Coordinates of C-alpha atoms in Angstrom, one line a residue:
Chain Z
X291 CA -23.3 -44.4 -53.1
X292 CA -21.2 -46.5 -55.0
X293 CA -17.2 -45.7 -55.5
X294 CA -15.9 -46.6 -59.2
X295 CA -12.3 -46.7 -59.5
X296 CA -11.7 -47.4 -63.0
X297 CA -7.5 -48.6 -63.7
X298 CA -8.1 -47.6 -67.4
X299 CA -9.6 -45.3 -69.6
X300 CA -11.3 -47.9 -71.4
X301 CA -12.9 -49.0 -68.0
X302 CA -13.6 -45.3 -67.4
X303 CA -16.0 -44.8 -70.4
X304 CA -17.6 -48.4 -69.8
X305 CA -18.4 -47.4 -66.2
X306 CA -19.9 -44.1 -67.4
X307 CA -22.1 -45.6 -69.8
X308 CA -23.4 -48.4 -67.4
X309 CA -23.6 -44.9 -64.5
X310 CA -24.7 -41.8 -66.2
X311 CA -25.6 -40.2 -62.7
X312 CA -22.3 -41.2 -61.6
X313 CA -20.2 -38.1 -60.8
X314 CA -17.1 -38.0 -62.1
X315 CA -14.1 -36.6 -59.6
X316 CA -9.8 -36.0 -60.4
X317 CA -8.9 -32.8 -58.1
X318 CA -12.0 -32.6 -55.8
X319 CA -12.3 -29.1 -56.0
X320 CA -15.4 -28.6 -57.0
X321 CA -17.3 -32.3 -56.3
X322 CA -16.0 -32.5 -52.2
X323 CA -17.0 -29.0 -51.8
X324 CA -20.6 -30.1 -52.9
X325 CA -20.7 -33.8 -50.9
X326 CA -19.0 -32.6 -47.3
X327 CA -21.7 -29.7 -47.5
X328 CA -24.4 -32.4 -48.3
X329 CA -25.7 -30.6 -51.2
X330 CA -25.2 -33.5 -53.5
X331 CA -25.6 -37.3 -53.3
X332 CA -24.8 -38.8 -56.4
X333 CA -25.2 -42.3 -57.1
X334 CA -22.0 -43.0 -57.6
X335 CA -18.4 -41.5 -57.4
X336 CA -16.4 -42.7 -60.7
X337 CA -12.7 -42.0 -59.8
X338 CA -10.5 -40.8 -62.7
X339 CA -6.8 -40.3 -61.0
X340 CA -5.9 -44.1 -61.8
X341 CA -6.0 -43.7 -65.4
X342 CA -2.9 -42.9 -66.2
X343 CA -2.8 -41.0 -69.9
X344 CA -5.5 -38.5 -68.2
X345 CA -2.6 -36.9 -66.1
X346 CA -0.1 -36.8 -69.2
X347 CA 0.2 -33.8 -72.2
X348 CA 2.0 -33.4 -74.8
X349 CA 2.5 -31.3 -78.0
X350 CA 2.2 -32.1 -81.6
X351 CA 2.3 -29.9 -85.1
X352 CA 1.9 -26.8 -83.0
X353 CA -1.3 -28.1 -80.9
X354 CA -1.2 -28.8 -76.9
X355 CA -3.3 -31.7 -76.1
X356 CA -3.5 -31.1 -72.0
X357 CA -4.3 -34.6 -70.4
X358 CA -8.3 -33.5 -68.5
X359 CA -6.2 -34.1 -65.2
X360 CA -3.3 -32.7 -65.6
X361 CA -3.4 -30.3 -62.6
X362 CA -2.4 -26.3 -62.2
X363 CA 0.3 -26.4 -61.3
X364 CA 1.7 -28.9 -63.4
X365 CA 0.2 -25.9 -66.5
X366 CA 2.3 -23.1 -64.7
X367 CA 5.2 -25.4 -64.3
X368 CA 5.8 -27.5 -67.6
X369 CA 3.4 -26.1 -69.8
X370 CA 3.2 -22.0 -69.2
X371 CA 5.5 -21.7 -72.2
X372 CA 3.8 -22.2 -74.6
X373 CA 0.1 -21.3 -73.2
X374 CA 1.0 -18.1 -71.1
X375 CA -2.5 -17.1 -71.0
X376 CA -3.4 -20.1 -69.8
X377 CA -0.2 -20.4 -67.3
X378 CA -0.8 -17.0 -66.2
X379 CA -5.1 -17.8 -65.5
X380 CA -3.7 -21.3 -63.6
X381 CA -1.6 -19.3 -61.2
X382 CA -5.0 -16.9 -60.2
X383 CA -6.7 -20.2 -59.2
X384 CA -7.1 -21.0 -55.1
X385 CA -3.9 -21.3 -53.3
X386 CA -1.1 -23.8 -54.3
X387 CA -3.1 -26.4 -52.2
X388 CA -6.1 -26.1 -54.8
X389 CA -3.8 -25.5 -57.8
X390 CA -2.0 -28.8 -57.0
X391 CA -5.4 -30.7 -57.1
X392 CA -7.7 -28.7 -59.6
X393 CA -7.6 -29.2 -63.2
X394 CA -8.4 -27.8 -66.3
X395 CA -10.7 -30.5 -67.1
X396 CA -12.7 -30.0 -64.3
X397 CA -13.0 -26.1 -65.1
X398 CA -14.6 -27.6 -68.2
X399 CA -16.7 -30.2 -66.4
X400 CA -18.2 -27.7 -64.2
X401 CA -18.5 -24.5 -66.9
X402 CA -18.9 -22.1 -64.4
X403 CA -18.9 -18.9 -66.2
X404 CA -15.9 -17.9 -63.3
X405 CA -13.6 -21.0 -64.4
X406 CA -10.3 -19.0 -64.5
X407 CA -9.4 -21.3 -66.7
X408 CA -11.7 -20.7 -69.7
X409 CA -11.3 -17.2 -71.4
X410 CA -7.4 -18.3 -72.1
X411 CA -9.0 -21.4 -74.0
X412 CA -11.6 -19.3 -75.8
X413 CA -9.3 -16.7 -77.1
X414 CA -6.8 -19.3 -77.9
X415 CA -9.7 -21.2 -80.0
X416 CA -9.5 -24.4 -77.8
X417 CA -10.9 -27.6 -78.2
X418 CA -12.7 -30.5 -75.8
X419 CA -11.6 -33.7 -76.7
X420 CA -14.5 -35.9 -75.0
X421 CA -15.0 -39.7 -75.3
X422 CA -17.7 -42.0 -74.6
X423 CA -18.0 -45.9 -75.4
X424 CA -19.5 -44.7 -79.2
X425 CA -16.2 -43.0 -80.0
X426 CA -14.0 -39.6 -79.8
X427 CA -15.3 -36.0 -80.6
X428 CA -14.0 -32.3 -80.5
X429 CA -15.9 -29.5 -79.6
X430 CA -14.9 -26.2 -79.5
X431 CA -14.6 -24.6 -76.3
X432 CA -17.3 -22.3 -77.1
X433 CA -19.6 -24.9 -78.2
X434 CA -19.1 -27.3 -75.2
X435 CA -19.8 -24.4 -72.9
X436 CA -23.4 -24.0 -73.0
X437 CA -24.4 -21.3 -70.0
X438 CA -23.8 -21.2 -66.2
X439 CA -22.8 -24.9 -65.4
X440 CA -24.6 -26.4 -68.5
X441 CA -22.1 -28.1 -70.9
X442 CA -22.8 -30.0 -74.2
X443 CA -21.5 -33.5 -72.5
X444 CA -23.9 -36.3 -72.9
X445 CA -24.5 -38.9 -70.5
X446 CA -22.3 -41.3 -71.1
X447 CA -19.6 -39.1 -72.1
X448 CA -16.1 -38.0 -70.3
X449 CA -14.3 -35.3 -70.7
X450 CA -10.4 -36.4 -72.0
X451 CA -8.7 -33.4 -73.1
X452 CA -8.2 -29.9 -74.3
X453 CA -6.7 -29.5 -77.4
X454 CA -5.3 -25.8 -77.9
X455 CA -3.1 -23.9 -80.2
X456 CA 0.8 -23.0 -79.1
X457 CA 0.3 -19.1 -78.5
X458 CA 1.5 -17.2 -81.9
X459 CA 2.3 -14.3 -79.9
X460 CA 2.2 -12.1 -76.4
X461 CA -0.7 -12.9 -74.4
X462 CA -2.4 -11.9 -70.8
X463 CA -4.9 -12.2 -68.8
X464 CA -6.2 -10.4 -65.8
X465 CA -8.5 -11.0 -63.1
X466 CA -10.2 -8.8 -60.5
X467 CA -11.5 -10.0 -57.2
X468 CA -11.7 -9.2 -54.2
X469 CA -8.6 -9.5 -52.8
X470 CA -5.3 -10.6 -53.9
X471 CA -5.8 -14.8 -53.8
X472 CA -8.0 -17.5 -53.0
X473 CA -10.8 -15.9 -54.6
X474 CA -13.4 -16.3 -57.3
X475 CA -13.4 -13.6 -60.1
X476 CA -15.5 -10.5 -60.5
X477 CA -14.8 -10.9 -63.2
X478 CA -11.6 -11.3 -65.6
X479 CA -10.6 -11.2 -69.3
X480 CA -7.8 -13.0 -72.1
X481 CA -6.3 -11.3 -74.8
X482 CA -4.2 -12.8 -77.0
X483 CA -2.1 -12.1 -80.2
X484 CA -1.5 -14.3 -83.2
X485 CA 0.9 -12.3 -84.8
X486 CA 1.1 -14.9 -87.7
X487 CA -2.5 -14.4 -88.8
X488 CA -2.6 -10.7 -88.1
X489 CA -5.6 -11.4 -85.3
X490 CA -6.2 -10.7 -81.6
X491 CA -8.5 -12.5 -79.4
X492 CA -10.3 -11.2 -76.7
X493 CA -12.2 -13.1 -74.1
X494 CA -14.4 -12.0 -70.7
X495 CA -14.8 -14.0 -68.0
X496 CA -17.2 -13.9 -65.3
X497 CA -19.3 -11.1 -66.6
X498 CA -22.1 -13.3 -68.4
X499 CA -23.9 -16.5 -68.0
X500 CA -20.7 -18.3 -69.9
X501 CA -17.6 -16.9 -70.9
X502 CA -17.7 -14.0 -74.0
X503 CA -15.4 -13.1 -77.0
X504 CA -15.5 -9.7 -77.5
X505 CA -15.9 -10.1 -81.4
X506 CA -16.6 -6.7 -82.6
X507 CA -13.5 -5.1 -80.5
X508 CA -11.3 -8.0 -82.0
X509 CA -13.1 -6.6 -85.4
X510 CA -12.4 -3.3 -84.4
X511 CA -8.7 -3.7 -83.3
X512 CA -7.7 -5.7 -86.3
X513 CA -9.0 -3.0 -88.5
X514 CA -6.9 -0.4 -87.1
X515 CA -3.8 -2.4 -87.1
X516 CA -4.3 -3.1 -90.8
X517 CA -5.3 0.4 -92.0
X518 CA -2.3 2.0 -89.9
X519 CA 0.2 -0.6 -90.8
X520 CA 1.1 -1.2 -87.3
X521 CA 2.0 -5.3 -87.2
X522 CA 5.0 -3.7 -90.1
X523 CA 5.9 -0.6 -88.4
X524 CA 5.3 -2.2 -84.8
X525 CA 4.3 1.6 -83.8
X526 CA 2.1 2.5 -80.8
X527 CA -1.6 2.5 -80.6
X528 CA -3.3 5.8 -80.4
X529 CA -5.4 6.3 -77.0
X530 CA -8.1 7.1 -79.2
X531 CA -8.0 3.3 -80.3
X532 CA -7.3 2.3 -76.9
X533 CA -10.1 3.8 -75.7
X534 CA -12.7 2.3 -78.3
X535 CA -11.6 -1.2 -78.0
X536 CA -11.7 -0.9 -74.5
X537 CA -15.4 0.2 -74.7
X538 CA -16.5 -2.5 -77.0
X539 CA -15.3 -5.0 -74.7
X540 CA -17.0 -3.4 -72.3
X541 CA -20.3 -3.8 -74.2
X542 CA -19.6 -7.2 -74.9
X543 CA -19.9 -8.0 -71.4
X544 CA -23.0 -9.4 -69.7
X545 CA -22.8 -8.8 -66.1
X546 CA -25.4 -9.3 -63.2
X547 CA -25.6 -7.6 -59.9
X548 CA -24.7 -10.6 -57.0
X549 CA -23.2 -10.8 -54.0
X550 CA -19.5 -10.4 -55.3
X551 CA -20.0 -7.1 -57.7
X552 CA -22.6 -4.7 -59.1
X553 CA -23.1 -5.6 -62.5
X554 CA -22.0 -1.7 -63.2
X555 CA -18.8 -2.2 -62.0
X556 CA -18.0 -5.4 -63.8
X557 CA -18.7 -3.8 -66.8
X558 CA -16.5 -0.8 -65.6
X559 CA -13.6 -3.0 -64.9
X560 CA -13.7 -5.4 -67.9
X561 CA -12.9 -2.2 -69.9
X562 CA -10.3 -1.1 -67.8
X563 CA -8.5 -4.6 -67.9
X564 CA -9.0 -4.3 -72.3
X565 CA -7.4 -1.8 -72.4
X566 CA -4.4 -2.4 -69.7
X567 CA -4.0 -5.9 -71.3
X568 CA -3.9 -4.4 -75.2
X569 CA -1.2 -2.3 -74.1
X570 CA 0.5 -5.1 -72.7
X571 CA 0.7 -7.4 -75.7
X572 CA 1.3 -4.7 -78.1
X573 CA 4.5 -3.4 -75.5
X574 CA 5.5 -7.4 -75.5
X575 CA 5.1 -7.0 -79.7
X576 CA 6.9 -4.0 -79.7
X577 CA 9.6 -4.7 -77.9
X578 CA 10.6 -8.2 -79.5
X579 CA 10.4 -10.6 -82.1
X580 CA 6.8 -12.8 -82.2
X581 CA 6.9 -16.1 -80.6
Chain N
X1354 CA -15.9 -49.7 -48.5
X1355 CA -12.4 -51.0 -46.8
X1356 CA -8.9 -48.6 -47.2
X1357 CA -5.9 -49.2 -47.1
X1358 CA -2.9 -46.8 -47.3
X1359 CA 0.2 -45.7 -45.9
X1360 CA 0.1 -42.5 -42.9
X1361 CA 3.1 -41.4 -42.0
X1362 CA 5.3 -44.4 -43.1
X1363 CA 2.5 -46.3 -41.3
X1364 CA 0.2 -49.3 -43.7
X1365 CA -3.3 -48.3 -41.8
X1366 CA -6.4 -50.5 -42.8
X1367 CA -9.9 -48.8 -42.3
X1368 CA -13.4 -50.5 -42.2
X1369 CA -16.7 -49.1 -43.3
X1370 CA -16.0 -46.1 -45.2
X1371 CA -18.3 -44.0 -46.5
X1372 CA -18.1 -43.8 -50.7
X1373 CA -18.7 -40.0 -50.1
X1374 CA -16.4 -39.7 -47.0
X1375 CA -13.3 -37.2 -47.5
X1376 CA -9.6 -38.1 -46.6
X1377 CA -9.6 -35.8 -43.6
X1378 CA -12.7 -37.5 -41.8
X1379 CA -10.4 -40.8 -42.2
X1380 CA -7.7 -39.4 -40.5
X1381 CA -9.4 -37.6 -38.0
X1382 CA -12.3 -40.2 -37.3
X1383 CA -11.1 -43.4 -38.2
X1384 CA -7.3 -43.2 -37.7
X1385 CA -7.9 -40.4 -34.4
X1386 CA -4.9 -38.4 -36.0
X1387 CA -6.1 -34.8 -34.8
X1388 CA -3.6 -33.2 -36.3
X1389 CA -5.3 -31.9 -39.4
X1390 CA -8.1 -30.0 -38.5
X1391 CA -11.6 -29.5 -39.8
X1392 CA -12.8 -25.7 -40.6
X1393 CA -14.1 -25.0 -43.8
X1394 CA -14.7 -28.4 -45.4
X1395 CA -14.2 -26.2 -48.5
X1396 CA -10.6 -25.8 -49.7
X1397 CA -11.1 -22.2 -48.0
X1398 CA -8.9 -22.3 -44.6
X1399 CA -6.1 -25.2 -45.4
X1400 CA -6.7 -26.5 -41.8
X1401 CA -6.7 -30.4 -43.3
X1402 CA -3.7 -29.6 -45.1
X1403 CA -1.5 -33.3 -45.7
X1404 CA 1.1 -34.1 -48.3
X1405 CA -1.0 -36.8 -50.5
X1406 CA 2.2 -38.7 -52.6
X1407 CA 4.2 -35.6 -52.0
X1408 CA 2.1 -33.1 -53.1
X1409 CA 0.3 -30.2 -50.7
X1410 CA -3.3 -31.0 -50.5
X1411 CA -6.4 -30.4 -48.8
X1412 CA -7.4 -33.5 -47.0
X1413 CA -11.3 -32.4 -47.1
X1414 CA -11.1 -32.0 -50.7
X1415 CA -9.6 -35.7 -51.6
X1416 CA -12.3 -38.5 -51.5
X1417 CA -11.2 -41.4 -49.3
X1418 CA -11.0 -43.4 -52.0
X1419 CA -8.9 -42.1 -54.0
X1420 CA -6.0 -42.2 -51.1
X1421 CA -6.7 -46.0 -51.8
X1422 CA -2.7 -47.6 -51.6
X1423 CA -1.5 -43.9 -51.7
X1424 CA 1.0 -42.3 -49.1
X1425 CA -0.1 -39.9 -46.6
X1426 CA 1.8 -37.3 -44.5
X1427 CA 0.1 -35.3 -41.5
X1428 CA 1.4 -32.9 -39.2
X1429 CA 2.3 -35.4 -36.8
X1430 CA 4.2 -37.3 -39.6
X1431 CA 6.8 -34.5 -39.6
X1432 CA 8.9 -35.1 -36.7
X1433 CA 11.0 -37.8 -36.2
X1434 CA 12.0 -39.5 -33.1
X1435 CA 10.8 -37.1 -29.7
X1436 CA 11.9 -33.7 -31.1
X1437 CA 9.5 -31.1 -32.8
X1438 CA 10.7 -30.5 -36.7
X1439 CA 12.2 -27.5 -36.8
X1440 CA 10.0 -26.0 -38.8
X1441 CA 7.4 -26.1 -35.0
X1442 CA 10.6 -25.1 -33.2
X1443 CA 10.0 -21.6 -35.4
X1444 CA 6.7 -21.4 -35.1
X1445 CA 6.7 -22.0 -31.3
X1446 CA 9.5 -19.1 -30.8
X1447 CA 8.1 -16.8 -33.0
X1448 CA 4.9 -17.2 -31.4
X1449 CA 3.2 -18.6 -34.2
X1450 CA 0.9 -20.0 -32.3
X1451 CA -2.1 -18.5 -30.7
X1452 CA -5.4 -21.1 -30.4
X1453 CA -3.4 -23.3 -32.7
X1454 CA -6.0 -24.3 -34.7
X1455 CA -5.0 -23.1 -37.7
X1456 CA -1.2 -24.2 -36.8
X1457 CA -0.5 -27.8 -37.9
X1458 CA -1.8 -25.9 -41.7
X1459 CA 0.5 -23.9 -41.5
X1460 CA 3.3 -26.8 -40.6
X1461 CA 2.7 -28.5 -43.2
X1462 CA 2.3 -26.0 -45.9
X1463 CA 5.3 -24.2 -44.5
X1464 CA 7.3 -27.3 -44.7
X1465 CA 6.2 -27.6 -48.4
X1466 CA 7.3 -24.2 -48.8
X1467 CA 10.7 -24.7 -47.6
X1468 CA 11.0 -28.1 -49.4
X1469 CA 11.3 -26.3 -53.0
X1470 CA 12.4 -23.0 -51.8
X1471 CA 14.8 -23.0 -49.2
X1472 CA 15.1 -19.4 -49.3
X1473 CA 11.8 -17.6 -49.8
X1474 CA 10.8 -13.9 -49.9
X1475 CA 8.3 -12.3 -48.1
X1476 CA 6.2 -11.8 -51.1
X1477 CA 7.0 -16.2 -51.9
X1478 CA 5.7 -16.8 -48.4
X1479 CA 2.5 -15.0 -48.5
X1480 CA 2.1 -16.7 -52.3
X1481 CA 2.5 -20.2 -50.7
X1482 CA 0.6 -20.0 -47.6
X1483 CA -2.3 -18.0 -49.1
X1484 CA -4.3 -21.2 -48.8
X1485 CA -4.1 -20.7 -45.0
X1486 CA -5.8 -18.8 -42.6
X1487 CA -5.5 -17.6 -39.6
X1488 CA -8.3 -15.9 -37.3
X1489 CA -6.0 -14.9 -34.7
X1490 CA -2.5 -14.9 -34.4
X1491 CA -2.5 -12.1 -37.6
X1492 CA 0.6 -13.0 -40.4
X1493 CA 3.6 -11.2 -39.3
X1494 CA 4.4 -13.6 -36.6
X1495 CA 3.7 -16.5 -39.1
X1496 CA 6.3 -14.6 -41.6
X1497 CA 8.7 -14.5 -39.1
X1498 CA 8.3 -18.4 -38.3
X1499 CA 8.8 -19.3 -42.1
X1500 CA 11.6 -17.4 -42.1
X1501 CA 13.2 -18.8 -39.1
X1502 CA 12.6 -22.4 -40.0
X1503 CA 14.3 -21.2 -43.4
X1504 CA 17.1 -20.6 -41.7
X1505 CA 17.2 -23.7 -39.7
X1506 CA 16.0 -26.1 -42.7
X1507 CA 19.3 -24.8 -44.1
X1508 CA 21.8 -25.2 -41.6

């Protein structure tokens, strides 16, 4: 096994071009797991922590461009303001041990339908920055994520970024597991407001082979806030609603039986969190002015 | 592949590392500092937890490699001079400690802990040590060390 160590991100692309079964590594999270278990031997190890701009984020005509290293905590800590979906998905992840290791870009890198991290970015509409010696590209999140660990990264290509909106309004996200931390989802789900386009994202996690936006409940939801006038009058929203957003997320969902859950019950709960969360934003709404 | 880093305050040099190997083998294998255990080898138990440049890791999660010309605190880094750090005083008086395996963890994290929250709530405490666990000794006792060494730390 080779250990590549590139000291810049230039040297980082070259040595992924000249490796492609070189496995890249920032937090370790996932990748030790997988080599101190001896399930995988990879070539070669290609180091990312010394390249500096990886680690770094910033924020720029109301976009956050999140460095593919910068770590959990670092998202709950400096960045949670303006992502709280995200912020509140990063604080579910391991204990502060794994949180102060793990990053987003790694959630990416290994698209496991249970990253935490992911149904935040989908209902936020996020983009993957990735690079590779031929040049830059963007993906959308729901385009790079291609089914249970599968992503659309080539070869030669590195993951450098996500790129995603400033929230335009209350936002949550729940998770159910099996107990209170250090554990993987049943299964989870993002909803989010953009109270300046009039439109609400939902997103499940960890009840499919990749992550799902429930489109026809964000249809459906939208709809009746329209018709009722409820962005204007910032009124409550009828059980009856409640209840039928609820379900089609519910029916969105793609759940399997495994060892954590029954797929019944991750369909079950899904709902329940659609409808807790819905309430949630629209209280957060309610009660104050948009973001 | 040859190392070189800094272990408590310490430049160590290793020889013939393995590309694969993690941080904790290094310091349990090639440096003999026992301190750090190995359990899980999976993030799970926070045995091998280590300050890596400050920050609260799992040791059998970083590659050797990268703690290439880094700074690494163990449990037995904690101490200074003969005494234990106060944060063990606790832990020993509360009886903490029971096979102690999953002890110098809980040093080390608790000493994190108390490092940005010098005060912390039960609820805080169970948040920050939820990385480690303990097969024997049960958590009250564990509480009641935190919160001992709290107020020690501060006096």
């Amino acid at each position: 096994m080779e250990f590549l160590q590139p000291a810049t991100w230039h040297e980082a692309l070259e040595a992924r071009a000249e490796h492609p079964e070189a496995r890249p590594i920032f937090g370790g999270t996932d990748v030790m797991v997988e080599l101190n278990f001896d399930r995988d031997r990879p070539g070669a190890l290609l180091d990312l922590t010394r390249v500096p701009e990886l680690s770094e984020w910033g924020e720029e005509d109301g976009m956050v461009r999140i460095g593919a290293g910068v770590s959990y905590a670092r998202i709950i800590e400096e960045v949670g303001g303006r992502l709280p979906a995200l912020a509140m998905a990063s604080r579910t992840v391991g204990s502060p041990q794994i949180r102060n290791r793990g990053t987003v870009g790694g959630n990416l890198g290994t698209s496991s339908p249970a990253g935490d991290s992911l149904p935040p970015l989908y209902a936020a509409g996020a983009e993957v920055e990735v690079c590779s010696v031929r040049g830059v590209r963007r993906v959308s999140v729901e385009e790079f994520v291609r089914g249970p660990k599968r992503n659309a990264l080539a070869g030669d290509e590195l993951i450098s970024a996500v790129v995603v909106p400033v929230a335009r309004g209350p936002e949550q996200f729940s998770k159910i597991g099996t107990r209170n931390a250090m554990v993987i989802a049943v299964c989870s789900l993002a909803v989010s407001l953009d109270v300046e386009r009039r439109k609400v994202r939902a997103c499940i996690g960890s009840a499919g082979p990749t992550p799902i936006r429930a489109r026809e409940a964000e249809g459906f939801i939208e709809g009746v806030l329209d018709e009722e006038g409820l962005w204007e009058s910032r009124g409550e929203i009828g059980e009856e609603t409640l209840g039928r957003f609820a379900e089609l997320v519910r029916e969105a969902a793609r759940p399997i039986d495994d060892v954590r859950s029954t797929a019944e019950y991750r369909r079950h709960a899904v709902g329940v969190l659609a409808r807790r969360e819905l309430v949630w934003v629209w209280q957060e709404y309610r009660g104050g002015e948009a973001r | 592949m040859r190392l070189r880093l800094e272990v408590n305050g310490e430049v160590r040099e290793v020889e013939g590392v393995w590309e694969g190997e993690s941080l904790l083998y290094v310091l349990r294998e090639r440096l003999g500092l026992y301190g750090s255990k190995n359990a899980c080898e999976q993030g799970e138990c926070g045995s091998c937890s280590v300050y890596l440049d400050g920050v609260l890791v799992c040791s059998c999660l970083v590659a050797a490699g990268q703690a290439e010309g880094r700074e690494v605190v163990t449990v037995e880094g904690l101490a200074e001079g003969e005494g234990l750090h106060p944060v063990q005083e606790a832990f020993v008086e509360a009886g903490a400690v029971q096979c102690g395996f999953c002890t110098p963890g809980f040093v080390v994290a608790t000493h994190d802990l108390l490092s940005r929250n010098p005060e912390p709530t039960d609820a805080e405490i169970r948040e920050a040590l939820a990385g480690n666990l303990c097969r024997c000794t049960g958590y009250e006792k564990i509480l009641d060390a935190v919160h001992r060494a709290a107020e020690r730390v501060r006096v």
